[in-house]
PDB file of C-alpha atoms in Angstrom:
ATOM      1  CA  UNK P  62      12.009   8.524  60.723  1.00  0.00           C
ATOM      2  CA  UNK P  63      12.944   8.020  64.251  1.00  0.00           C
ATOM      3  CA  UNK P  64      15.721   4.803  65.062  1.00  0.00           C
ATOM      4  CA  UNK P  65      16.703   4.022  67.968  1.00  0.00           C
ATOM      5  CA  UNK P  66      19.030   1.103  68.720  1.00  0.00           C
ATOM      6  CA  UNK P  67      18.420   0.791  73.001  1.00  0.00           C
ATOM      7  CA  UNK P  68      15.650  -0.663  74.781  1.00  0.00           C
ATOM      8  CA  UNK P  69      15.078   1.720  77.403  1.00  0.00           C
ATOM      9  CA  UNK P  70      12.128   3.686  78.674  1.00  0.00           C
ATOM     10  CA  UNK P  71      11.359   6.962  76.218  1.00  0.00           C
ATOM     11  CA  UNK P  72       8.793   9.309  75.002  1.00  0.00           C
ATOM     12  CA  UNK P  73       9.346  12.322  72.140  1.00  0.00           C
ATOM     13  CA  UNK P  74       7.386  15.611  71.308  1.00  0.00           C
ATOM     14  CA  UNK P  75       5.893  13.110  68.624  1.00  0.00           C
ATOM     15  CA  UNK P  76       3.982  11.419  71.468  1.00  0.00           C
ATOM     16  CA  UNK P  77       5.928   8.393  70.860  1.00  0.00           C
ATOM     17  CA  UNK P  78       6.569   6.332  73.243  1.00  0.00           C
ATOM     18  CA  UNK P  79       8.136   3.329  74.994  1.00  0.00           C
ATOM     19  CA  UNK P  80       6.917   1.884  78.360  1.00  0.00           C
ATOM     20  CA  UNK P  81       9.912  -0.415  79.825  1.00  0.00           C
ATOM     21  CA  UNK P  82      11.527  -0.548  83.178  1.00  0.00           C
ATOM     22  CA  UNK P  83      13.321  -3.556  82.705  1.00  0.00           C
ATOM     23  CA  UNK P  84      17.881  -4.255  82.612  1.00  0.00           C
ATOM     24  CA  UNK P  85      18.526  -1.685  79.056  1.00  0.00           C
ATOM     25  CA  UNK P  86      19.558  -3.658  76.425  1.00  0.00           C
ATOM     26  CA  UNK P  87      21.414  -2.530  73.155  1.00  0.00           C
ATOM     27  CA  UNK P  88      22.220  -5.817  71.524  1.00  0.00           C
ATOM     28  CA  UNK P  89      19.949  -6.194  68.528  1.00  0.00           C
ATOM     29  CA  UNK P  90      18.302  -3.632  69.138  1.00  0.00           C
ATOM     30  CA  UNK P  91      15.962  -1.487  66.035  1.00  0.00           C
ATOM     31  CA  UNK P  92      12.651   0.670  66.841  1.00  0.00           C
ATOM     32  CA  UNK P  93      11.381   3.427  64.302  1.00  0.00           C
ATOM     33  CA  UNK P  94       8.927   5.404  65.094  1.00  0.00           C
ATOM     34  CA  UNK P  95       7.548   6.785  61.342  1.00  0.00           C
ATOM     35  CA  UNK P  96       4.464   8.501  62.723  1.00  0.00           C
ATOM     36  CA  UNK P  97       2.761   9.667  66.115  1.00  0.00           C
ATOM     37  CA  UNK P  98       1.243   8.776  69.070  1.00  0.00           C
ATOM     38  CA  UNK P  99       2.564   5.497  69.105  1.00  0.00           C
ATOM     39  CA  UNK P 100       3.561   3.435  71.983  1.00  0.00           C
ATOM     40  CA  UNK P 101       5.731   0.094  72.368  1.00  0.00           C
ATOM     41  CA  UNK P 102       4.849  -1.160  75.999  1.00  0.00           C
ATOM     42  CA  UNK P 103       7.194  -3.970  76.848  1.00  0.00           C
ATOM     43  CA  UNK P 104       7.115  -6.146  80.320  1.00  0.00           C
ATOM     44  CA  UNK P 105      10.444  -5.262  82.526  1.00  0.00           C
ATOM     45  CA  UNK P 106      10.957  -9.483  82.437  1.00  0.00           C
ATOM     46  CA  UNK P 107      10.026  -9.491  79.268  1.00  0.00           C
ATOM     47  CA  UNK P 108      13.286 -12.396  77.431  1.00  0.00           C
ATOM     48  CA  UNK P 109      14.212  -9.742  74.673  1.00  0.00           C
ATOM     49  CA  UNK P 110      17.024 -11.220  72.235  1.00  0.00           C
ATOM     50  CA  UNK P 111      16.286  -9.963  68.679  1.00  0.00           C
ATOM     51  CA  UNK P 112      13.622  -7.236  68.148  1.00  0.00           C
ATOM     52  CA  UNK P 113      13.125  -4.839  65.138  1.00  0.00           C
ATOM     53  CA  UNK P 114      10.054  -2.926  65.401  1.00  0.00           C
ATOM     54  CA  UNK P 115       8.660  -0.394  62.667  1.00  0.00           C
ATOM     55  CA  UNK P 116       5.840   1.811  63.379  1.00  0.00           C
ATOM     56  CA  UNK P 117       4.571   2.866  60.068  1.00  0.00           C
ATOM     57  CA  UNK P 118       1.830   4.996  61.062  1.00  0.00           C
ATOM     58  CA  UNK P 119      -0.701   6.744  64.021  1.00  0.00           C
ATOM     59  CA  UNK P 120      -1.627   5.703  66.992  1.00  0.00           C
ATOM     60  CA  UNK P 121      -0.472   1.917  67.015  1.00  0.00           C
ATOM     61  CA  UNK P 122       0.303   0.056  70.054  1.00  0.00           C
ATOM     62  CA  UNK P 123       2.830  -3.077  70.574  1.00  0.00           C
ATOM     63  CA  UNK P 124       2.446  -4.726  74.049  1.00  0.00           C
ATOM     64  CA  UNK P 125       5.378  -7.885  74.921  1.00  0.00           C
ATOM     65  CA  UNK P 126       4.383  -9.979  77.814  1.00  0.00           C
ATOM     66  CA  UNK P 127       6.507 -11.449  80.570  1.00  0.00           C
ATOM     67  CA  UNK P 128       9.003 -14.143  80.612  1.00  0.00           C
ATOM     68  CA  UNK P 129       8.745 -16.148  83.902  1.00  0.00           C
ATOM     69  CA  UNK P 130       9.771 -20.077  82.091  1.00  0.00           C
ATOM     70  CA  UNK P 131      12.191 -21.142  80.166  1.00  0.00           C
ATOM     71  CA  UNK P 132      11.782 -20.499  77.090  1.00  0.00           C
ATOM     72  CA  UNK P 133      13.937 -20.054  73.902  1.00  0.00           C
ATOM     73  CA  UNK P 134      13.355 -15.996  74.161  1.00  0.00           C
ATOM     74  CA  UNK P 135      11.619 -13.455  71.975  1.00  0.00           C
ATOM     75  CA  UNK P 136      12.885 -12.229  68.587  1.00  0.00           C
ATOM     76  CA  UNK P 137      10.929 -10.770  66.689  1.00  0.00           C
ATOM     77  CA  UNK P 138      10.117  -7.915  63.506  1.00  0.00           C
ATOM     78  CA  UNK P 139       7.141  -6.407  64.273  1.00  0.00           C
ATOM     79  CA  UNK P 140       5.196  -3.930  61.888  1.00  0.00           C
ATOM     80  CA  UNK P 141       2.536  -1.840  62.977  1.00  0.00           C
ATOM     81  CA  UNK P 142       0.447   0.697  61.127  1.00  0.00           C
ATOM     82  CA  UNK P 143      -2.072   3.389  61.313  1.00  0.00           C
ATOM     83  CA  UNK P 144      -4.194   2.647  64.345  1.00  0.00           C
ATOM     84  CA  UNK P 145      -3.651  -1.445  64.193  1.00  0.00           C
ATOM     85  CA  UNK P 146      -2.335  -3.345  67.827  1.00  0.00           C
ATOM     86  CA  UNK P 147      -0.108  -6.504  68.205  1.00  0.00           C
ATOM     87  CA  UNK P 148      -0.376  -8.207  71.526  1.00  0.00           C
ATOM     88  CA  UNK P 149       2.149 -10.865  72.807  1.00  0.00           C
ATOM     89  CA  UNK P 150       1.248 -12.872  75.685  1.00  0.00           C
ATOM     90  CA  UNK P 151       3.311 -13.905  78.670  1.00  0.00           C
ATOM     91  CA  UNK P 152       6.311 -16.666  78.366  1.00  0.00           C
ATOM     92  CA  UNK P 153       5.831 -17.103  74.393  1.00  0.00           C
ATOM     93  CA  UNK P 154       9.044 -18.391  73.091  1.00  0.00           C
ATOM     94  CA  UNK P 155      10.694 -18.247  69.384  1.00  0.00           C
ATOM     95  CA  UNK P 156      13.334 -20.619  68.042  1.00  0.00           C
ATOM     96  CA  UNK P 157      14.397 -17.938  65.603  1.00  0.00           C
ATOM     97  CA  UNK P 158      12.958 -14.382  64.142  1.00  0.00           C
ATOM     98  CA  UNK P 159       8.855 -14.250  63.702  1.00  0.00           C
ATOM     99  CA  UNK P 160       7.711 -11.353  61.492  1.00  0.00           C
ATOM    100  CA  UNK P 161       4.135 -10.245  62.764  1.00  0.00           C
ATOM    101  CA  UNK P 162       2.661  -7.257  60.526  1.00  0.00           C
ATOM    102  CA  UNK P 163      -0.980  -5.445  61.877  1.00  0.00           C
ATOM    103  CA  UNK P 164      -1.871  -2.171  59.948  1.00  0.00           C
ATOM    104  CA  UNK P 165      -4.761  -0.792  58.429  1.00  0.00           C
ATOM    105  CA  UNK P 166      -6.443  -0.739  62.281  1.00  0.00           C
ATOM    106  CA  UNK P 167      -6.502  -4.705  62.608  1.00  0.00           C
ATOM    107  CA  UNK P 168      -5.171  -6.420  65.357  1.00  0.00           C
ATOM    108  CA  UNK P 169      -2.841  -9.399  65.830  1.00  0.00           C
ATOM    109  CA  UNK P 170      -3.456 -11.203  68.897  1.00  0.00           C
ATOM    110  CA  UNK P 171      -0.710 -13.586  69.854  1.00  0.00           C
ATOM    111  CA  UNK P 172      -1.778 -15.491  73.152  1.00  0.00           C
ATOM    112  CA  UNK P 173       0.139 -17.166  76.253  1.00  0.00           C
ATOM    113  CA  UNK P 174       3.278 -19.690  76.196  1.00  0.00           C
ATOM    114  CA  UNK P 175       2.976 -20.123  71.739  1.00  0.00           C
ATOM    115  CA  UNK P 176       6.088 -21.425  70.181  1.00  0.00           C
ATOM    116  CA  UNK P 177       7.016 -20.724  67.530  1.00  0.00           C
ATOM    117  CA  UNK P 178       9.598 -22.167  65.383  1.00  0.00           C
ATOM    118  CA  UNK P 179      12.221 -20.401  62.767  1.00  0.00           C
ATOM    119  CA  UNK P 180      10.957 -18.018  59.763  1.00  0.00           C
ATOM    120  CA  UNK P 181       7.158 -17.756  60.417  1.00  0.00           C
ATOM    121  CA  UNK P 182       5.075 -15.229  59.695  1.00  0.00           C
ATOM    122  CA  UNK P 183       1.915 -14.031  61.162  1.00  0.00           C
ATOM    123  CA  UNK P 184       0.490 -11.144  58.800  1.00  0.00           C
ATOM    124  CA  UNK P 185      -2.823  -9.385  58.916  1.00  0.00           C
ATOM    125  CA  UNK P 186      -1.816  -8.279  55.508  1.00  0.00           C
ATOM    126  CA  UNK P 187      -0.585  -8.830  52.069  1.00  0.00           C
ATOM    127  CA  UNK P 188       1.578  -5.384  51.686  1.00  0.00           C
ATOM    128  CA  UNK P 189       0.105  -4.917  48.639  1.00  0.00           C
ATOM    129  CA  UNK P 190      -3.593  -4.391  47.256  1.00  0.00           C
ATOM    130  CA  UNK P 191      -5.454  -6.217  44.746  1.00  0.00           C
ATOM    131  CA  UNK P 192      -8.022  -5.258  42.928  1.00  0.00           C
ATOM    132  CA  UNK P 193     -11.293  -6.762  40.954  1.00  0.00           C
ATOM    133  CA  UNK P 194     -10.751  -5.065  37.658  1.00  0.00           C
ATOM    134  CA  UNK P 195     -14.464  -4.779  37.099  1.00  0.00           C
ATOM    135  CA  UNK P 196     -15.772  -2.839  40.242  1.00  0.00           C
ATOM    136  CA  UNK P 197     -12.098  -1.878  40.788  1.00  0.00           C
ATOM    137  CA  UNK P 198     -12.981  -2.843  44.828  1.00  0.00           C
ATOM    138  CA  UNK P 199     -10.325  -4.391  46.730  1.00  0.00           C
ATOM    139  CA  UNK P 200     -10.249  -7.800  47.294  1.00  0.00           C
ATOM    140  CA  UNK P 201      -7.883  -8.059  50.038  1.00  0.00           C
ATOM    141  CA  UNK P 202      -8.369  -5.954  52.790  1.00  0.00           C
ATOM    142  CA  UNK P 203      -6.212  -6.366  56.076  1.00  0.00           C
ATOM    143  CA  UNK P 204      -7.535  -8.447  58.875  1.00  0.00           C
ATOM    144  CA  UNK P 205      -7.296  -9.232  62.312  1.00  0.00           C
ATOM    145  CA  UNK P 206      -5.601 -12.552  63.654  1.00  0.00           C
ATOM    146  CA  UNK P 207      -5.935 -14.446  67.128  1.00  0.00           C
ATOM    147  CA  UNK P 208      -3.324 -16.878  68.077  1.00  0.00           C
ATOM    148  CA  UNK P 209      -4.656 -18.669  70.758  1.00  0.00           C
ATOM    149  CA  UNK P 210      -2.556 -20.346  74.050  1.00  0.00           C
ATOM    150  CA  UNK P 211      -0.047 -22.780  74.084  1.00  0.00           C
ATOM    151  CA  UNK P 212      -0.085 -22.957  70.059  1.00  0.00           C
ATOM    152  CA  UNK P 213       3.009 -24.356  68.499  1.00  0.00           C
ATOM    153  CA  UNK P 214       3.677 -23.218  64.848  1.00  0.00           C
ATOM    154  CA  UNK P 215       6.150 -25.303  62.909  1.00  0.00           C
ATOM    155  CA  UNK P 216       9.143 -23.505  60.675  1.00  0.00           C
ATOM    156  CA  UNK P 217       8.158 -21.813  57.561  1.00  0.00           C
ATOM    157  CA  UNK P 218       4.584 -21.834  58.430  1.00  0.00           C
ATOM    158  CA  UNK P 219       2.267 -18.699  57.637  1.00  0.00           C
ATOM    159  CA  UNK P 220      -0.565 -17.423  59.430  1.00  0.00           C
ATOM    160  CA  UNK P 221      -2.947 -15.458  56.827  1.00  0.00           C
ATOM    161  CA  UNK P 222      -5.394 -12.526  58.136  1.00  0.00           C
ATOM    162  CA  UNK P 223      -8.956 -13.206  59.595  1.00  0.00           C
ATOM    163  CA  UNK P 224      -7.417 -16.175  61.432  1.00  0.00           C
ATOM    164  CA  UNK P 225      -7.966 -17.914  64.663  1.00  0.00           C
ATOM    165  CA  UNK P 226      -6.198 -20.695  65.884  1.00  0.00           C
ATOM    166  CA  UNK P 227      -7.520 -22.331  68.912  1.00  0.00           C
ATOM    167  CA  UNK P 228      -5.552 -23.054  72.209  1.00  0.00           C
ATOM    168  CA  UNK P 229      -3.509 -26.521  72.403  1.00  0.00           C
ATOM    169  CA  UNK P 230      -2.916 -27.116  68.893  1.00  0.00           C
ATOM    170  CA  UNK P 231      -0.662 -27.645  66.010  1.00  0.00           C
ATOM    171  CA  UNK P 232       0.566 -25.838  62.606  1.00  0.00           C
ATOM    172  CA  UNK P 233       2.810 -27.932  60.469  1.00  0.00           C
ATOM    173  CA  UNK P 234       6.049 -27.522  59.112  1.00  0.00           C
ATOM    174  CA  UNK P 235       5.214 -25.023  55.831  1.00  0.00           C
ATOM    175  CA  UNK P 236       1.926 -24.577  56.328  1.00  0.00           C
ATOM    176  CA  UNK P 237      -0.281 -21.751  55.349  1.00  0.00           C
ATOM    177  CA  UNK P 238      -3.424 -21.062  57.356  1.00  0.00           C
ATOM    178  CA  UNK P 239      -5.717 -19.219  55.747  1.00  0.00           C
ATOM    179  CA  UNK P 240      -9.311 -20.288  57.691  1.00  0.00           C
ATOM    180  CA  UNK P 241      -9.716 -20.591  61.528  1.00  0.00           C
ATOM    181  CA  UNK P 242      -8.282 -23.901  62.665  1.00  0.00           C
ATOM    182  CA  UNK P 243     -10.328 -25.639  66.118  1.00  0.00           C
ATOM    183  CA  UNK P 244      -8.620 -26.055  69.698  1.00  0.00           C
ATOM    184  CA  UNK P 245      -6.313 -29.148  70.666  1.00  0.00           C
ATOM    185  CA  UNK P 246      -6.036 -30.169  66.716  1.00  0.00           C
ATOM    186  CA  UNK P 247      -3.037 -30.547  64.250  1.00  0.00           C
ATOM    187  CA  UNK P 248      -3.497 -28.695  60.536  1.00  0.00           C
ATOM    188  CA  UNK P 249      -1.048 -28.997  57.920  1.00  0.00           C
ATOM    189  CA  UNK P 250      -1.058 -28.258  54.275  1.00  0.00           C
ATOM    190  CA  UNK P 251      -1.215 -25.322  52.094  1.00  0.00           C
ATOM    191  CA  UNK P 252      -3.740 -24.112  52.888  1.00  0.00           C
ATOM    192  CA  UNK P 253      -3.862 -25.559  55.715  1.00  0.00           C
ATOM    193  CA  UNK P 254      -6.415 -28.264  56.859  1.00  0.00           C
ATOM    194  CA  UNK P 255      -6.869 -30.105  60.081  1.00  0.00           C
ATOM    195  CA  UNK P 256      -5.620 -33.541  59.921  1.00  0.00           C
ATOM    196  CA  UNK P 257      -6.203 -34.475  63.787  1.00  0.00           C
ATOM    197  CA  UNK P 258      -8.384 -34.088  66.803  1.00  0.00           C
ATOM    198  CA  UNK P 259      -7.937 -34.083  70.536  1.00  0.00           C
ATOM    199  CA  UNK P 260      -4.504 -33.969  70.890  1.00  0.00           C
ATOM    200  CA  UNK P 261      -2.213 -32.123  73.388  1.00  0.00           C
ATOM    201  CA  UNK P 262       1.834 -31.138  72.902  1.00  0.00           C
ATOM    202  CA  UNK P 263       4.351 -30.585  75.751  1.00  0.00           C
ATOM    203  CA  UNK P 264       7.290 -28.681  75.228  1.00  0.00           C
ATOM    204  CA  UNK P 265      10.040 -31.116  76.408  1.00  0.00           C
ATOM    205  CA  UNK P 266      12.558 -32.522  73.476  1.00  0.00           C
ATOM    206  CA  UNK P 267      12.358 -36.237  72.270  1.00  0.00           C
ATOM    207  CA  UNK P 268      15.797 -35.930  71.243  1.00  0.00           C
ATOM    208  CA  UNK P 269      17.704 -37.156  74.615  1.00  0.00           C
ATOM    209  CA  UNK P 270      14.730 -39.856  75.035  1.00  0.00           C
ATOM    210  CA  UNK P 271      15.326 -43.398  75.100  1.00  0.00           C
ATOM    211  CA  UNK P 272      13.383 -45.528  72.704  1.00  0.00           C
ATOM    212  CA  UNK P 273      10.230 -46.222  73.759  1.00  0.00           C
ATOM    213  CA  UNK P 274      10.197 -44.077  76.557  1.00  0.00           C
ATOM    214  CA  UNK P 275       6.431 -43.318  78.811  1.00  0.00           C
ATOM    215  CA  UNK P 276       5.243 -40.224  77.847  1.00  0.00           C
ATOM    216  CA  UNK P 277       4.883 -37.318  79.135  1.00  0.00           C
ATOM    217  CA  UNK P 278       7.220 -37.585  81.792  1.00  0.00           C
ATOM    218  CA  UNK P 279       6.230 -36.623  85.961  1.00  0.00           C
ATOM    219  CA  UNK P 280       5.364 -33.318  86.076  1.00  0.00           C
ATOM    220  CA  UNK P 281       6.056 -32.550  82.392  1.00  0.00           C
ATOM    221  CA  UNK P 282       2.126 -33.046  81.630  1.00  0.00           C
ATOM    222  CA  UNK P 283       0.051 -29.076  81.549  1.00  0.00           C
ATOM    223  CA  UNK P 284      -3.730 -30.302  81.640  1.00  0.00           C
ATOM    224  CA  UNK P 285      -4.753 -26.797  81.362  1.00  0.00           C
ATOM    225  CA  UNK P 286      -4.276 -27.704  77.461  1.00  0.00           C
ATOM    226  CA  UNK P 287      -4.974 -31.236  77.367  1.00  0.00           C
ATOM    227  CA  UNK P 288      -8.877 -30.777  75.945  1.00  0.00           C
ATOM    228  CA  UNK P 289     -11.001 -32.392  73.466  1.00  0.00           C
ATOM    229  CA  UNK P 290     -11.257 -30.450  70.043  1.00  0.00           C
ATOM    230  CA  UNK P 291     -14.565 -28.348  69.916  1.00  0.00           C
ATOM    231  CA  UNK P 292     -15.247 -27.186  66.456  1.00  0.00           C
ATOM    232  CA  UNK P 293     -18.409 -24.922  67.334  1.00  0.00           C
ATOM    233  CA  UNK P 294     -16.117 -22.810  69.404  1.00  0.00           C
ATOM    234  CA  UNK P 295     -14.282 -21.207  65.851  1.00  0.00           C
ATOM    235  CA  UNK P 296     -16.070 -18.343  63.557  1.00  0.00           C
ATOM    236  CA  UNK P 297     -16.739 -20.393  60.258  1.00  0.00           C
ATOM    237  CA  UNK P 298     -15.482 -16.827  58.200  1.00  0.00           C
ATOM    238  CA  UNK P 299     -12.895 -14.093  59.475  1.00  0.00           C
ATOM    239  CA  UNK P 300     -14.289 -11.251  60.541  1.00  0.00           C
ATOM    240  CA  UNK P 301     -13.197  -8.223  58.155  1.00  0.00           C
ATOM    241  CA  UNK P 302     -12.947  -4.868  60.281  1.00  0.00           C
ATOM    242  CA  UNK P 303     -15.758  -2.073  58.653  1.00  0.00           C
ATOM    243  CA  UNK P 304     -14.286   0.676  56.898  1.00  0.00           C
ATOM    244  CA  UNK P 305     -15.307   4.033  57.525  1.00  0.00           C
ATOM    245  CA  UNK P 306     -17.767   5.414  54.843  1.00  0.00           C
ATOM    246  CA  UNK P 307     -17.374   9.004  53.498  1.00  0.00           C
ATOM    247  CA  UNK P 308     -20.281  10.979  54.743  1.00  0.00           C
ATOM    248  CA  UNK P 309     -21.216  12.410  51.433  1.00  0.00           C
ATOM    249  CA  UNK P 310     -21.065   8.724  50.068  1.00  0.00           C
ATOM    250  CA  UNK P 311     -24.032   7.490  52.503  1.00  0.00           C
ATOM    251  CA  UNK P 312     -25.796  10.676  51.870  1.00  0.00           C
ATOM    252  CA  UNK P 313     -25.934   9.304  48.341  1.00  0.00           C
ATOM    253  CA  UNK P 314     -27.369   6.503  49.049  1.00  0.00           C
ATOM    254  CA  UNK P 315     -30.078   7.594  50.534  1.00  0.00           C
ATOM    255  CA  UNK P 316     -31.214   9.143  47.328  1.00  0.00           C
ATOM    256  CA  UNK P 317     -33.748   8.355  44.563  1.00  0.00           C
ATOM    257  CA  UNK P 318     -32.302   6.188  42.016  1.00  0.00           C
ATOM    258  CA  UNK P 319     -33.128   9.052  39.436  1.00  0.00           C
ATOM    259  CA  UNK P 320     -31.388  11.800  41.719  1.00  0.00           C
ATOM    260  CA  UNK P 321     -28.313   9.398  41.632  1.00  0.00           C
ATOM    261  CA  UNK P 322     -28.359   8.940  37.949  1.00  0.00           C
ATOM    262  CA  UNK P 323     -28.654  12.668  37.215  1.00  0.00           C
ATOM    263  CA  UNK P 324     -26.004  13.283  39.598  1.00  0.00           C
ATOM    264  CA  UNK P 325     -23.104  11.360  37.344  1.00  0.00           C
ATOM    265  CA  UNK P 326     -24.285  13.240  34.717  1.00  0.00           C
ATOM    266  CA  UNK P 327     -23.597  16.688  36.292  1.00  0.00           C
ATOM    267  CA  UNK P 328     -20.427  15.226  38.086  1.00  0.00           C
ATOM    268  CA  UNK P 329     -18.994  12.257  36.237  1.00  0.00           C
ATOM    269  CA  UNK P 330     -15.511  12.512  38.170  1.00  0.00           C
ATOM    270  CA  UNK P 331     -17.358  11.866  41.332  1.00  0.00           C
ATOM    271  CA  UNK P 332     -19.256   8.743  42.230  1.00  0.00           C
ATOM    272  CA  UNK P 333     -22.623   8.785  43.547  1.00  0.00           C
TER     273      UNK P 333
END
């Protein structure tokens, strides 16, 4: 394994690689590189304050967006495996670490000025497999995740594989979203369910309002985002990325039933 504690453009014989032309920074600071071909592509304006990133595998690709608001900066752990792609779009701000994990060749798609709160994670996987015990198939495989723009995710929520959360709204505080969840809407719960429609959120504090205070201040108001909720615009399932069948397994079945059973006789360690 490859560490390297500077953010600074670099490339290895390993065909690793990261694209960044921006001030070098060394102040928490961790990339690995574990396999090849991989490449961390980060925007020179890009508000970097904490970032760990692990590629575990092949051929993945990280790409950081620009920071041209204020925003509470980037910090981040980022895992990405074999072939899998995490996007982060421009001006996103975090309030404290977000742990985003894409492997198994799924993306995680995280879109234009989110916020996120502290200790969320966004994970295309469980880490571990399960298993039916019967057909000994895996029940969980990795899947891909869109995060749509200006999404605000409350602390110690969780954002589950074969997700998409539409622009403008809300995750509560501890929730886990494990369906898709509409535009301009608030869902909270575990799992997580939508509890209101047609709303819009501005980033500006309450905290130093007066009471009763108008709302949203002059210039404070971003109608890009303030929309009605349209439910037909979300997938009702995820979408689970195909898995490459063996050749020889699709050659089997294309055969007679009777060719297959003899088959497991002659070769009962293979299946057919």
């Amino acid at each position: 394994m490859l560490q390297l504690h500077k953010l600074e453009r670099y490339k290895d014989d390993q065909g690793n690689e990261i694209v960044y032309d921006g001030e070098i920074r060394e102040d928490k600071i961790d990339i690995r590189f574990k396999g090849s071909n991989n490449t961390l592509v980060i925007s020179a304006d890009a508000d970097i304050r904490d970032l760990l990133v692990t590629f575990s595998g092949d051929n993945g690709r990280i790409e950081i967006g620009s920071t041209t608001k204020k925003r509470a900066g980037l910090r981040f752990e980022l895992r990405c495996g074999h072939e899998s792609r995490i996007w982060i779009g421009e001006n996103v701000g975090c309030a404290g670490r977000t742990f985003i994990s894409a492997v198994e060749g799924v993306s995680v798609s995280i879109g234009d000025d989110v916020m996120f709160a502290k200790n969320i994670e966004v994970r295309g996987d469980d880490t571990h497999p399960i298993f039916d015990v019967r057909t000994e198939k895996r029940v969980n495989p990795s899947q891909s995740i869109v995060v749509g723009e200006h999404v605000w995710i409350a602390k110690h929520a969780v954002v589950m594989g074969g997700v998409t959360i539409g622009n403008g709204s809300v995750i509560g505080f501890r929730s886990i979203v494990t369906s898709s969840i509409p535009n301009n809407c608030i869902a909270v719960g575990a799992p997580a369910r939508v509890v209101r429609k047609d709303i819009a959120w501005e980033r500006p504090e309450v905290v130093p309002r007066r009471p009763n205070e108008q709302y949203p201040r002059k210039g404070e108001k971003s109608p890009k985002y303030w929309n009605l909720t349209d439910e037909t615009a979300v997938p009702e399932k995820p979408v689970v990325r195909p898995r490459a069948e063996a050749p020889q397994r699709r050659l089997a079945r294309r055969l007679p039933a009777p060719v297959r059973r003899l088959a497991r006789k002659l070769l009962p360690s293979r299946k057919v």
